[in-house]
Short mmCIF file of C-alpha atoms in Angstrom, two decimals:
data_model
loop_
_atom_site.label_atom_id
_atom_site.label_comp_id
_atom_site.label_asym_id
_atom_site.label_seq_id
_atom_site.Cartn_x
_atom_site.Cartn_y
_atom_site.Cartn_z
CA UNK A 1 0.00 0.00 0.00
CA UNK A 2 3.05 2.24 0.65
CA UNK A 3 4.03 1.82 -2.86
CA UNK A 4 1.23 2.10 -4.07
CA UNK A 5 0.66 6.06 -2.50
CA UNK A 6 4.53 6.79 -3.55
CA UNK A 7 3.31 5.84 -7.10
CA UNK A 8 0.24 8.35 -6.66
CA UNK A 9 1.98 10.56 -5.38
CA UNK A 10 4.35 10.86 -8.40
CA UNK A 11 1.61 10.66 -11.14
CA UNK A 12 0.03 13.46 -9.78
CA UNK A 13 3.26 15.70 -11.14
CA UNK A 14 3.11 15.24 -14.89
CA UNK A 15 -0.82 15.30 -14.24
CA UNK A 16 -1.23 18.54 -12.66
CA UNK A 17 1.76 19.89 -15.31
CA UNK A 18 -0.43 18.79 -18.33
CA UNK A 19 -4.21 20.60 -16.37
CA UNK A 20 -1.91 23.75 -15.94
CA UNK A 21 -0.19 24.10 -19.43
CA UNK A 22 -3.50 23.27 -21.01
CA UNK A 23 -5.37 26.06 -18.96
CA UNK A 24 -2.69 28.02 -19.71
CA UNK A 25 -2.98 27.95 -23.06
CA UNK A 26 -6.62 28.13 -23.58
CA UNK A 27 -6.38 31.28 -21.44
CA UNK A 28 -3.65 33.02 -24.07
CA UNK A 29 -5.90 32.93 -26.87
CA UNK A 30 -9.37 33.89 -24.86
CA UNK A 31 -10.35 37.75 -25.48
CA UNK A 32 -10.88 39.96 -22.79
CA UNK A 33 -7.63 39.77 -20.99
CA UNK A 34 -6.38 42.59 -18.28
CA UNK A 35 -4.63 44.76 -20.90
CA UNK A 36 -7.82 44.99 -22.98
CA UNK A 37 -9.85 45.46 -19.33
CA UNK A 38 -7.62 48.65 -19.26
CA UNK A 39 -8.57 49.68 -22.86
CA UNK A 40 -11.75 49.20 -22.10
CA UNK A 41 -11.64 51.23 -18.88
CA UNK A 42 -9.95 54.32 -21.23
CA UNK A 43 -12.86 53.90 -23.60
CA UNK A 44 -15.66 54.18 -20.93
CA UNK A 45 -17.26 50.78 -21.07
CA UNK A 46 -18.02 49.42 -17.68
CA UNK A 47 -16.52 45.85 -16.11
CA UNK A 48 -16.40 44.53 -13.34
CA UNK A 49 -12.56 43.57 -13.39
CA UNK A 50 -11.69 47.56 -13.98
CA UNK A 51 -14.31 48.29 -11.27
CA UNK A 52 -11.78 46.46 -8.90
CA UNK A 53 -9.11 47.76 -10.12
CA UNK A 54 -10.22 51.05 -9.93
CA UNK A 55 -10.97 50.55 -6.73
CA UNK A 56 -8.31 49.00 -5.52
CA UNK A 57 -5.62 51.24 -4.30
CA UNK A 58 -2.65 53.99 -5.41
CA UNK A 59 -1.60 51.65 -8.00
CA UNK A 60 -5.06 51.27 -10.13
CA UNK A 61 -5.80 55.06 -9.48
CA UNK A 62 -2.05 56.04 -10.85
CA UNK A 63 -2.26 53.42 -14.07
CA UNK A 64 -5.54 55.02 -14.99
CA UNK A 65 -4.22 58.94 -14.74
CA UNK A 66 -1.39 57.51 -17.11
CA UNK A 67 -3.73 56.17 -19.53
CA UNK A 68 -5.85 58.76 -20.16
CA UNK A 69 -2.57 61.13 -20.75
CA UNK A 70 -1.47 58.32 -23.42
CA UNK A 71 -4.45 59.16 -25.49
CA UNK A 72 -2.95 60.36 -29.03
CA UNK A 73 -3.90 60.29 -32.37
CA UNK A 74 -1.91 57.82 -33.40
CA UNK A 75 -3.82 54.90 -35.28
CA UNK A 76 -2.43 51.24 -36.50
CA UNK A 77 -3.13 47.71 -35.69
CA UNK A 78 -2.95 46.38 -32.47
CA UNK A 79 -3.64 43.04 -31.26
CA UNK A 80 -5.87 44.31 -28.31
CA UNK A 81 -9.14 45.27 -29.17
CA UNK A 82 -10.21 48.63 -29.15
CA UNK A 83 -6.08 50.03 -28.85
CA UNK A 84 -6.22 52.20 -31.60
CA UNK A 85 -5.46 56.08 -30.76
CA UNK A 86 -3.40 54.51 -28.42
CA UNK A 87 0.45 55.54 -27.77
CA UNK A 88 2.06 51.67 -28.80
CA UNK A 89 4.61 52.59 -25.92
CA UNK A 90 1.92 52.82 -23.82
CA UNK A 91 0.45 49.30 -24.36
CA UNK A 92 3.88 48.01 -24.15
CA UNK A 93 3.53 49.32 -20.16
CA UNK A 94 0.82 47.71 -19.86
CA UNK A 95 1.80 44.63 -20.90
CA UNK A 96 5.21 44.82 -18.71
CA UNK A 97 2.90 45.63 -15.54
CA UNK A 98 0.75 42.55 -16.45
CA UNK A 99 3.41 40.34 -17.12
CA UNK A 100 2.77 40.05 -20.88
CA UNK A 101 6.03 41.17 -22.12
CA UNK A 102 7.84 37.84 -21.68
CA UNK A 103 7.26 34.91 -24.18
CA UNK A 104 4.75 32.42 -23.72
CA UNK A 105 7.34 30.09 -23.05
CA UNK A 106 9.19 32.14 -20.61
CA UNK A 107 6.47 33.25 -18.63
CA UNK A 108 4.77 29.31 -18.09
CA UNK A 109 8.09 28.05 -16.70
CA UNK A 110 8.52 31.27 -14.14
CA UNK A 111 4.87 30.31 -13.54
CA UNK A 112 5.85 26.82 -12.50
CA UNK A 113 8.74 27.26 -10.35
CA UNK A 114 6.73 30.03 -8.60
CA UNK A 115 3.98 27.39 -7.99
CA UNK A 116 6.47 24.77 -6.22
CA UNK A 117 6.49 27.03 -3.29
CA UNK A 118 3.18 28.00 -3.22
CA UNK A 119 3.96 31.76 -4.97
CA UNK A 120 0.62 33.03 -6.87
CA UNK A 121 1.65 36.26 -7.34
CA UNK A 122 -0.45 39.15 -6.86
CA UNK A 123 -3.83 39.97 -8.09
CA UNK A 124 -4.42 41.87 -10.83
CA UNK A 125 -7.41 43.88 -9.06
CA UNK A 126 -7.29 43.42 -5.70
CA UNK A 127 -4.02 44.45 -4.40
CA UNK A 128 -3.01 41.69 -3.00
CA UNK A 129 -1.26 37.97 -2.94
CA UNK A 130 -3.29 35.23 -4.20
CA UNK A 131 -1.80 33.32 -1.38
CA UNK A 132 -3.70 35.57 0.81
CA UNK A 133 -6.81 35.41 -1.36
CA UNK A 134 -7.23 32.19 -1.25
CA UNK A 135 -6.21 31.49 2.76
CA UNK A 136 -9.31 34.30 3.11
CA UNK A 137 -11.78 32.70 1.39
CA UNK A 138 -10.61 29.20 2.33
CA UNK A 139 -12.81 28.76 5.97
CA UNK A 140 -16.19 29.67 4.43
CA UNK A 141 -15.40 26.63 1.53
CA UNK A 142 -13.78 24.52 3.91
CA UNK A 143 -17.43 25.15 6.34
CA UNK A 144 -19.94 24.39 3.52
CA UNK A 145 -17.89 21.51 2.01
CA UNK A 146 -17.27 19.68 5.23
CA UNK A 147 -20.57 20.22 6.56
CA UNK A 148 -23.10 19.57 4.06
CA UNK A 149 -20.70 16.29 3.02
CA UNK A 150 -20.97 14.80 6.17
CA UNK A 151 -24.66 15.58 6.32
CA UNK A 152 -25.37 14.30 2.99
CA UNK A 153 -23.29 10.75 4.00
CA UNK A 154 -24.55 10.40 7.14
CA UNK A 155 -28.28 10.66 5.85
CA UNK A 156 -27.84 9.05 2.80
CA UNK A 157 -26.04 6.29 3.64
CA UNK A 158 -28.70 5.09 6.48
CA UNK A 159 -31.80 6.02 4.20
CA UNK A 160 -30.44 3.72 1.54
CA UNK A 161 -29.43 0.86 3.87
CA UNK A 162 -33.32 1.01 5.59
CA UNK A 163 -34.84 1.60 1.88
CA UNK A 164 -32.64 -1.52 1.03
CA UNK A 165 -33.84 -3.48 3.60
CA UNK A 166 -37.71 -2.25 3.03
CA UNK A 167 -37.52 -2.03 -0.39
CA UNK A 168 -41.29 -2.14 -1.92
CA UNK A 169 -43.05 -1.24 1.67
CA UNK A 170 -44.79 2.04 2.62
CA UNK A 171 -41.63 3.62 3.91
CA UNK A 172 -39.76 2.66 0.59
CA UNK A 173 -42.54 4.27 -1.37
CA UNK A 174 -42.96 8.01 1.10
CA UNK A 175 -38.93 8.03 1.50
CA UNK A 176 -38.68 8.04 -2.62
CA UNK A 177 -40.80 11.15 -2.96
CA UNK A 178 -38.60 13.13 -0.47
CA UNK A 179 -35.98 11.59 -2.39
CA UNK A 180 -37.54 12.86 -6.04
CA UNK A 181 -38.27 16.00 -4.50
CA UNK A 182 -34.76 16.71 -3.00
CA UNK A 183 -33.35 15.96 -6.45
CA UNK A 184 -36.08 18.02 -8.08
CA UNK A 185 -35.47 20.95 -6.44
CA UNK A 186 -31.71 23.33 -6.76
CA UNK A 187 -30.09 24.18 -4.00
CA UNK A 188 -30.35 28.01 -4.93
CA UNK A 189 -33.69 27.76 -5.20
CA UNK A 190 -34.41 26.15 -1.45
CA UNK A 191 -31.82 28.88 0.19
CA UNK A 192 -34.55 31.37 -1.28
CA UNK A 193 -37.36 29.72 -0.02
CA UNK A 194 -34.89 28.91 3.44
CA UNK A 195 -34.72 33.01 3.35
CA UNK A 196 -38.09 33.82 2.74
CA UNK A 197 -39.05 31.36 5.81
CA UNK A 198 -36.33 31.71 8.27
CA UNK A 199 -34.48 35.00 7.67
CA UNK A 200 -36.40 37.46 7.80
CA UNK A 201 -37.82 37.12 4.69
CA UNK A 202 -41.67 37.31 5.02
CA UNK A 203 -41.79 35.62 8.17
CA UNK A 204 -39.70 34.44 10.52
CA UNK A 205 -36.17 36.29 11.68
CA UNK A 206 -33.99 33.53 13.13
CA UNK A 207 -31.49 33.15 11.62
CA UNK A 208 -28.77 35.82 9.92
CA UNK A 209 -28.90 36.52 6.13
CA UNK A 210 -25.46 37.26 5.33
CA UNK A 211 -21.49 36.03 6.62
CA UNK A 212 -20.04 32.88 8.21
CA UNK A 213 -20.13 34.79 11.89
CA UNK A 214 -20.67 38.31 13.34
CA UNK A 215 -18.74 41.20 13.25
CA UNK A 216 -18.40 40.86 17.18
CA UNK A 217 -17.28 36.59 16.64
CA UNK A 218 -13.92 37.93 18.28
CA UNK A 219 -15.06 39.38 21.39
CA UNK A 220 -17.16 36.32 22.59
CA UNK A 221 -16.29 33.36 24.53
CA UNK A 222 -15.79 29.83 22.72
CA UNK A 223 -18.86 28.33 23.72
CA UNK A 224 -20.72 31.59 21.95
CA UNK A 225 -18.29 31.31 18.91
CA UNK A 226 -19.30 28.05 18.21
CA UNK A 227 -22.89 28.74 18.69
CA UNK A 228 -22.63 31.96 16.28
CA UNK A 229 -20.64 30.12 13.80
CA UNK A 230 -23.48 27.15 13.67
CA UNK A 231 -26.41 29.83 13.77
CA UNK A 232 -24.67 31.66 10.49
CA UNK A 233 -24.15 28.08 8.60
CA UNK A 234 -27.58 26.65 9.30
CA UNK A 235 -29.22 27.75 6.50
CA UNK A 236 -26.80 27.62 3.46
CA UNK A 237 -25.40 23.96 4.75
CA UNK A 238 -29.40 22.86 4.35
CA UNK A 239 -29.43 24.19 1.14
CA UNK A 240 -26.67 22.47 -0.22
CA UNK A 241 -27.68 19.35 1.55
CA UNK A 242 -31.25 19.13 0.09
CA UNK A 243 -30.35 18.90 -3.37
CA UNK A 244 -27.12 16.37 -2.73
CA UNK A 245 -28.30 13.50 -0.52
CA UNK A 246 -30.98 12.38 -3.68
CA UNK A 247 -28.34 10.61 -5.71
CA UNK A 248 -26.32 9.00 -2.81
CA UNK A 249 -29.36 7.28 -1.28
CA UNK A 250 -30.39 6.00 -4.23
CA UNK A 251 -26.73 4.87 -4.94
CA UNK A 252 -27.08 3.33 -1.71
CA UNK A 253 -29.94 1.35 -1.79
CA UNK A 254 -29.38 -0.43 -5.48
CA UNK A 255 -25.89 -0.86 -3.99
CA UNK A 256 -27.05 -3.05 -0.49
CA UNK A 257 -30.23 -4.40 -3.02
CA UNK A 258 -28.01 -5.68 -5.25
CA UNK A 259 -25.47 -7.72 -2.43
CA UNK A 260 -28.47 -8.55 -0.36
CA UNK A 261 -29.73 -11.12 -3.48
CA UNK A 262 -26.30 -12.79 -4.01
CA UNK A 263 -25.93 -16.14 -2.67
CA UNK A 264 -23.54 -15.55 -0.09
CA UNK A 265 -26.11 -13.65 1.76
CA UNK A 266 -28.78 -16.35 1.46
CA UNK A 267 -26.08 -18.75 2.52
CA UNK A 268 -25.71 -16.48 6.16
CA UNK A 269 -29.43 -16.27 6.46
CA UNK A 270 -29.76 -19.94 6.22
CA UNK A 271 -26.89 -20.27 9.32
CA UNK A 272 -29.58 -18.45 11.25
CA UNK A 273 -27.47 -14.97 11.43
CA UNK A 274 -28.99 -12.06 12.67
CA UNK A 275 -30.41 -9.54 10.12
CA UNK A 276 -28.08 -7.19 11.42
CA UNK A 277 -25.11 -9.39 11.72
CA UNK A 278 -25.94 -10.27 7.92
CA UNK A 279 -26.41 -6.87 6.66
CA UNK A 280 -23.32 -5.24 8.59
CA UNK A 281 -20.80 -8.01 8.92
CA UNK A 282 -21.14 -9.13 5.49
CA UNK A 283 -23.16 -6.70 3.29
CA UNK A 284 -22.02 -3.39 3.82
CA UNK A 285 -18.41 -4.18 3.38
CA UNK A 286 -19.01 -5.23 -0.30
CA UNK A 287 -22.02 -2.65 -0.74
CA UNK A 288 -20.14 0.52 0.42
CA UNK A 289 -17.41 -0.09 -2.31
CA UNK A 290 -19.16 2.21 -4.69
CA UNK A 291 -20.64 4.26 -2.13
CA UNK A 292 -16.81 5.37 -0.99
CA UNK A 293 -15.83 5.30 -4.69
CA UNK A 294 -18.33 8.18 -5.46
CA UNK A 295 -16.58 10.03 -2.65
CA UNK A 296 -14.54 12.31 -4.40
CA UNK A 297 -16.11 13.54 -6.94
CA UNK A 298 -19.01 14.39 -4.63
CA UNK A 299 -16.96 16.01 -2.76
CA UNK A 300 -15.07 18.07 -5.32
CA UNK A 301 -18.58 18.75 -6.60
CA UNK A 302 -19.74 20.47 -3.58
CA UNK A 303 -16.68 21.86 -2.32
CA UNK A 304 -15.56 23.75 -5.41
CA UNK A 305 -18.69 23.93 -8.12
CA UNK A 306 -21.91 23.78 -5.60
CA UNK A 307 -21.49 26.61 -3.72
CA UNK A 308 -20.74 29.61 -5.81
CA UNK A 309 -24.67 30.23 -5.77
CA UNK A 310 -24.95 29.19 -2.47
CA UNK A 311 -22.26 31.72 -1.56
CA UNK A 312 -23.71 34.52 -3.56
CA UNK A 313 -27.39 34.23 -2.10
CA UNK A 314 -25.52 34.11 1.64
CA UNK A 315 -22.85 36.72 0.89
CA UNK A 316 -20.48 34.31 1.74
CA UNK A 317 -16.68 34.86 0.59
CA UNK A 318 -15.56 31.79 -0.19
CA UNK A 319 -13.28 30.04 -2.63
CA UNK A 320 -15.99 29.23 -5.53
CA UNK A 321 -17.25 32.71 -5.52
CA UNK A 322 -13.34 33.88 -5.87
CA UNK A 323 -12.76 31.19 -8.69
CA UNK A 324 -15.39 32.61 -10.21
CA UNK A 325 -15.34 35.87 -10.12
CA UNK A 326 -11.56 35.49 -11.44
CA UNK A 327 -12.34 34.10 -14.20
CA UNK A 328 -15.31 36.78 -15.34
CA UNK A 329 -12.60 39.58 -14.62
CA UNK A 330 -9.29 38.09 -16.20
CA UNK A 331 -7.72 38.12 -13.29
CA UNK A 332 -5.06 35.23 -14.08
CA UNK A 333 -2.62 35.08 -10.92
CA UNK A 334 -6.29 34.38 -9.01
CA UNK A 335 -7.39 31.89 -12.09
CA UNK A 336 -4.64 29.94 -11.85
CA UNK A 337 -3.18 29.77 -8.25
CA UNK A 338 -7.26 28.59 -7.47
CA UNK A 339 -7.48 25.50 -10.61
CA UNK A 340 -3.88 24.91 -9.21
CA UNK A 341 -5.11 24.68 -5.27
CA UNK A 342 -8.53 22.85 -6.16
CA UNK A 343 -6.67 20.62 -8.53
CA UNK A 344 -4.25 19.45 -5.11
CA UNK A 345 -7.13 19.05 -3.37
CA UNK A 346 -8.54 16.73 -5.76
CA UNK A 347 -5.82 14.35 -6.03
CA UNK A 348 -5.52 14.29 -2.12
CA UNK A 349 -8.99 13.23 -1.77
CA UNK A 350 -9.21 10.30 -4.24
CA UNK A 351 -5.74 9.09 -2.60
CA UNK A 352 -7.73 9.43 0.45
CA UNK A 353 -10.44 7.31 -1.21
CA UNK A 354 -8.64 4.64 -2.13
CA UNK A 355 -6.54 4.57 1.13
CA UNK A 356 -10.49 4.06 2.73
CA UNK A 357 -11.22 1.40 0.54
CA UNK A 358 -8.49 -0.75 1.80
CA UNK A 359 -9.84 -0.41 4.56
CA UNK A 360 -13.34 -1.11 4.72
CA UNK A 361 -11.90 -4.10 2.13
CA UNK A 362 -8.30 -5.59 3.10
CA UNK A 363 -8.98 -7.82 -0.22
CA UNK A 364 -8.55 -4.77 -2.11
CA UNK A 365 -4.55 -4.75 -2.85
CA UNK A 366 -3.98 -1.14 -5.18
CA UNK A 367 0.23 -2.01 -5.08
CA UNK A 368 -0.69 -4.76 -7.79
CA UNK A 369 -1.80 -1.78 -10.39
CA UNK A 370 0.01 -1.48 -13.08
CA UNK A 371 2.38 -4.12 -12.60
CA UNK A 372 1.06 -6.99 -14.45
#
């Protein structure tokens, strides 16, 4: 098994190498990169990304004072959209402040050896490191993902096993319309409904509407922390939760339904062992297999994709929301340093899944891959 995460761990190398350069590419040729932002911010229009950047300190205010003295009548081609009347010496700045005045090669490989220890760079419209960025909005993704996962498995997981076990009864039938109905509705659309209900909304005010604490979390005691923290998650946590736990119970059940019929279990039930003895000693060992398999990608699925709406609706900072809004904006040093940080995260968690699978199943020997 040792060998077998040393392999892993190696693979994941040229692997995240090849997700990077190929991101990196697609991302020279899209339009709408910093240096045209800028243009664009000379010629009037209105974005987002130069709305941060305008706002974003001495540097943004300075670089736009410069541009509008570089406006000249001076006309040609230019590779940026919208560049012409502009002084070529002046784009030329711009693409030295944005890095852009290195080749392609050049600047992927300063990229790379900047990523080995963890150095992002600086935003291009906030002001500040990426590193920082992304330890920010790290909690409120780390809250949502954790919670609602564990939620989802630990209600999932016992639904399916009891809709397994009662499979065409009255409980079987009522349990698969909450089921359908989970799976039928988004999760943005039951953190409105949450909101309308519970915060404020039309009728009840319990819980908050916007943050992952209050503004006075610091100045309370521990016990009150932990209460405030749990009061602030309550709501987008069930929102995430309603729309995730569908698949895995169903997953679930066909997974215990279809062990429960093999012969092996007949065999035990003809011994005269328990039903529970049965269903947990010999069952869920085999059943949970593709249970734990699904693990990471429903994992990575609500940790990085799921919540940008979630986090939006709450006004929650978090890492999706970032991602996100990087991406809308051009803001590379943020694009990158978050598809480089999710991407980690990724690998770690299937290792993590396999590593589990051993053990809920010593048969299962991963140092044999590859080697026959």
């Amino acid at each position: 098994m040792a060998a077998y995460i040393i392999r892993r761990l190696f693979l994941m190398i040229p692997t995240l190498f090849g997700i990077i350069l190929i991101n990196f590419l697609i991302v020279q040729v899209a339009p709408g990169g910093p240096v045209e932002q800028m243009i664009a911010k000379l010629q009037g229009l209105d974005t987002s990304a130069t709305q941060r950047f305008s706002g974003g300190g001495g540097d943004a205010g300075a670089t736009t004072q410069l541009m509008q003295q570089q406006l000249t009548s001076s006309s040609g081609a230019s590779k940026y959209r919208g560049a012409q009347g502009l002084d070529p010496e002046f784009i030329k700045s711009l693409e030295k402040q944005f890095g852009f005045d290195k080749p392609l090669g050049e600047r992927f490989v300063l990229m790379l050896k900047n990523y080995l220890v963890f150095d992002f760079g600086e935003s291009y419209f906030q002001n500040k490191k990426v590193i920082d960025l992304v330890l920010d909005k790290m909690p409120v993704s780390i809250s949502l993902g954790l919670w609602t996962t564990l939620l989802v498995y630990f209600i999932s997981i016992p639904l399916g096993i009891k809709k397994a076990v009662r499979d065409g009864t009255k409980f079987d039938i009522w349990t698969s319309g909450m089921v359908i109905a989970g799976h039928s509705i988004p999760g943005f659309l039951f953190a409105i409904f949450l909101i309308v209900i519970f915060a404020g909304g039309k009728y009840l005010d319990i819980f908050p509407l916007r943050g992952l604490v209050s503004d006075n979390w610091h100045e309370l005691d521990w016990p009150h922390r932990i209460i405030d923290y749990f009061w602030h998650i309550m709501l987008p946590v069930l929102s995430m939760v309603i729309s995730g736990f569908a698949g895995l119970t169903i997953l679930t059940k066909n997974s215990f339904l279809e062990e429960i019929n093999k012969q092996y279990v007949l065999t035990a039930r003809a011994k005269g062992l328990a039903q529970n003895r049965v269903l947990y000693g010999h069952v869920f060992r085999n059943a949970m297999l593709i249970v734990i398999a699904g693990f990471p990608a429903a994992l990575i699925g609500i940790f990085l994709t799921g919540s940008v709406l979630i986090e939006t609706i709450f006004s929650l900072d978090g890492m999706g929301l970032l991602g996100f809004e990087s991406a809308l904006n051009r803001d590379y040093p943020v694009m990158f340093g978050t598809l480089y940080v999710f991407t980690l995260l990724g690998f770690l968690i299937k290792l993590i899944s396999d590593v589990t699978m051993m053990w809920v199943d010593p048969r299962i020997d991963f140092s044999g891959q590859g080697e026959r």
